[in-house]
Short mmCIF file of C-alpha atoms in Angstrom, two decimals:
data_model
loop_
_atom_site.label_atom_id
_atom_site.label_comp_id
_atom_site.label_asym_id
_atom_site.label_seq_id
_atom_site.Cartn_x
_atom_site.Cartn_y
_atom_site.Cartn_z
CA MET A 1 -17.88 8.61 -45.73
CA ILE A 2 -15.52 5.88 -46.97
CA HIS A 3 -13.60 8.55 -48.89
CA ALA A 4 -12.52 10.36 -45.70
CA LEU A 5 -9.11 8.68 -45.87
CA VAL A 6 -8.27 9.60 -49.47
CA LEU A 7 -6.03 12.57 -48.60
CA PRO A 8 -4.29 10.85 -45.66
CA LEU A 9 -3.64 7.76 -47.82
CA VAL A 10 -2.17 9.89 -50.61
CA LEU A 11 0.09 11.61 -48.06
CA VAL A 12 1.16 8.27 -46.57
CA ASP A 13 1.95 7.01 -50.07
CA LEU A 14 3.94 10.16 -50.86
CA PHE A 15 6.00 9.94 -47.67
CA THR A 16 6.49 6.18 -48.03
CA THR A 17 7.78 6.71 -51.58
CA LEU A 18 10.16 9.46 -50.42
CA TYR A 19 11.31 7.28 -47.52
CA GLN A 20 12.08 4.39 -49.85
CA ARG A 21 13.97 6.56 -52.33
CA VAL A 22 16.05 8.33 -49.69
CA CYS A 23 16.59 5.77 -46.94
CA PHE A 24 16.51 2.38 -48.62
CA PRO A 25 19.65 2.96 -50.75
CA VAL A 26 21.56 3.97 -47.61
CA TYR A 27 20.81 0.57 -46.07
CA GLY A 28 21.13 -1.40 -49.30
CA ILE A 29 17.42 -2.30 -49.33
CA GLY A 30 15.67 -2.74 -52.66
CA ARG A 31 12.51 -0.75 -53.37
CA VAL A 32 9.10 -2.29 -52.81
CA ARG A 33 7.25 -2.20 -56.10
CA ARG A 34 3.84 -0.63 -55.55
CA ASP A 35 2.47 -2.54 -58.57
CA ASP A 36 2.99 -5.84 -56.71
CA TYR A 37 0.64 -4.75 -53.94
CA VAL A 38 -1.66 -2.09 -55.38
CA ILE A 39 -3.75 -3.19 -58.34
CA ILE A 40 -6.27 -0.80 -59.84
CA ASP A 41 -8.22 -2.50 -62.61
CA ARG A 42 -11.83 -2.95 -61.57
CA HIS A 43 -12.85 0.50 -62.86
CA LEU A 44 -12.56 -1.03 -66.34
CA LEU A 45 -15.59 -3.29 -65.77
CA SER A 46 -18.49 -2.05 -67.89
CA TYR A 47 -21.23 -3.39 -65.59
CA LEU A 48 -20.27 -1.02 -62.74
CA ASN A 49 -21.78 2.44 -62.45
CA LEU A 50 -19.55 5.52 -62.00
CA LEU A 51 -19.76 5.59 -58.19
CA GLU A 52 -18.94 1.86 -57.99
CA LYS A 53 -15.94 2.41 -60.28
CA LEU A 54 -14.67 5.27 -58.08
CA ASP A 55 -15.15 3.11 -54.98
CA CYS A 56 -13.20 0.30 -56.64
CA VAL A 57 -10.29 2.62 -57.49
CA TYR A 58 -10.24 3.83 -53.89
CA CYS A 59 -10.40 0.31 -52.46
CA GLY A 60 -7.81 -1.03 -54.89
CA TYR A 61 -5.40 1.59 -53.62
CA ALA A 62 -6.16 1.24 -49.94
CA ARG A 63 -6.78 -2.53 -49.83
CA GLU A 64 -4.46 -3.35 -46.95
CA VAL A 65 -5.71 -0.48 -44.84
CA ALA A 66 -9.35 -0.89 -45.76
CA SER A 67 -10.00 -4.58 -46.40
CA TRP A 68 -13.31 -4.37 -44.53
CA THR A 69 -14.35 -1.43 -46.67
CA GLU A 70 -13.31 -3.24 -49.83
CA GLN A 71 -15.38 -6.30 -48.94
CA TYR A 72 -18.38 -4.13 -48.19
CA PHE A 73 -18.26 -1.64 -51.10
CA CYS A 74 -16.31 -3.38 -53.88
CA PRO A 75 -16.05 -7.16 -53.38
CA ILE A 76 -14.62 -8.00 -56.82
CA LYS A 77 -11.46 -10.04 -57.26
CA HIS A 78 -8.75 -8.43 -59.36
CA ALA A 79 -7.90 -9.83 -62.79
CA VAL A 80 -4.43 -10.61 -61.40
CA MET A 81 -4.00 -11.35 -57.70
CA ALA A 82 -1.60 -9.10 -55.81
CA ALA A 83 1.21 -10.52 -53.71
CA GLY A 84 -0.04 -10.96 -50.17
CA ALA A 85 -3.75 -10.59 -50.97
CA HIS A 86 -5.80 -10.45 -47.78
CA GLU A 87 -7.96 -13.38 -46.72
CA ARG A 88 -11.21 -11.55 -47.46
CA THR A 89 -10.75 -11.92 -51.22
CA ALA A 90 -11.99 -15.51 -50.93
CA ARG A 91 -15.49 -14.02 -50.47
CA PHE A 92 -15.21 -11.65 -53.43
CA VAL A 93 -17.01 -12.01 -56.75
CA ASP A 94 -14.83 -13.19 -59.66
CA TYR A 95 -13.47 -10.46 -61.94
CA GLY A 96 -15.50 -9.93 -65.10
CA VAL A 97 -18.48 -12.07 -64.10
CA ALA A 98 -21.50 -9.79 -64.50
CA GLU A 99 -24.16 -12.47 -63.99
CA GLY A 100 -25.21 -12.51 -60.36
CA PHE A 101 -22.82 -9.67 -59.46
CA ARG A 102 -25.36 -7.67 -57.43
CA ARG A 103 -26.56 -10.74 -55.49
CA GLU A 104 -23.06 -12.04 -54.72
CA ALA A 105 -21.72 -8.57 -53.86
CA GLY A 106 -24.59 -8.11 -51.42
CA SER A 107 -23.76 -11.44 -49.82
CA ALA A 108 -20.10 -10.40 -49.39
CA ALA A 109 -21.19 -7.10 -47.83
CA GLN A 110 -23.44 -8.94 -45.40
CA GLY A 111 -20.44 -11.10 -44.50
CA VAL A 112 -18.73 -7.99 -43.13
CA VAL A 113 -21.74 -7.15 -41.00
CA GLN A 114 -22.02 -10.72 -39.69
CA ASP A 115 -18.29 -10.94 -38.92
CA LEU A 116 -18.44 -7.70 -36.94
CA ARG A 117 -21.52 -8.82 -35.02
CA GLN A 118 -19.83 -12.11 -34.13
CA GLY A 119 -16.56 -10.42 -33.14
CA ARG A 120 -14.54 -11.93 -36.01
CA TRP A 121 -11.92 -9.54 -37.31
CA ILE A 122 -10.69 -11.74 -40.15
CA ALA A 123 -13.26 -13.45 -42.34
CA PRO A 124 -12.71 -17.19 -42.78
CA ALA A 125 -11.46 -18.14 -46.24
#
């Protein structure tokens, strides 16, 4: 179910890229580098299974739109932090630390559930 937004996100990215390339030069605005905000690296971790790797690629791409989803399904910090990383990353498991991954990831996922039950929309850092 979390993959329902894959096609819409790809379309948004396509139109945002076209918008930047066509309109930004007209107004003298520099391009926003996607690599500063979208980091896809967690699929390289050997201790993740194939589905977890696919989820991590999806969440790495859609992190601003789906920070709740990322905390629930793929709570692993990136090797390099992106500019403007959301506050939820404070609860994520460190990149490359396999020991205790399942336990800590489960705890981060439960944090989403608890935040929603308590009406908190942004998890405390």
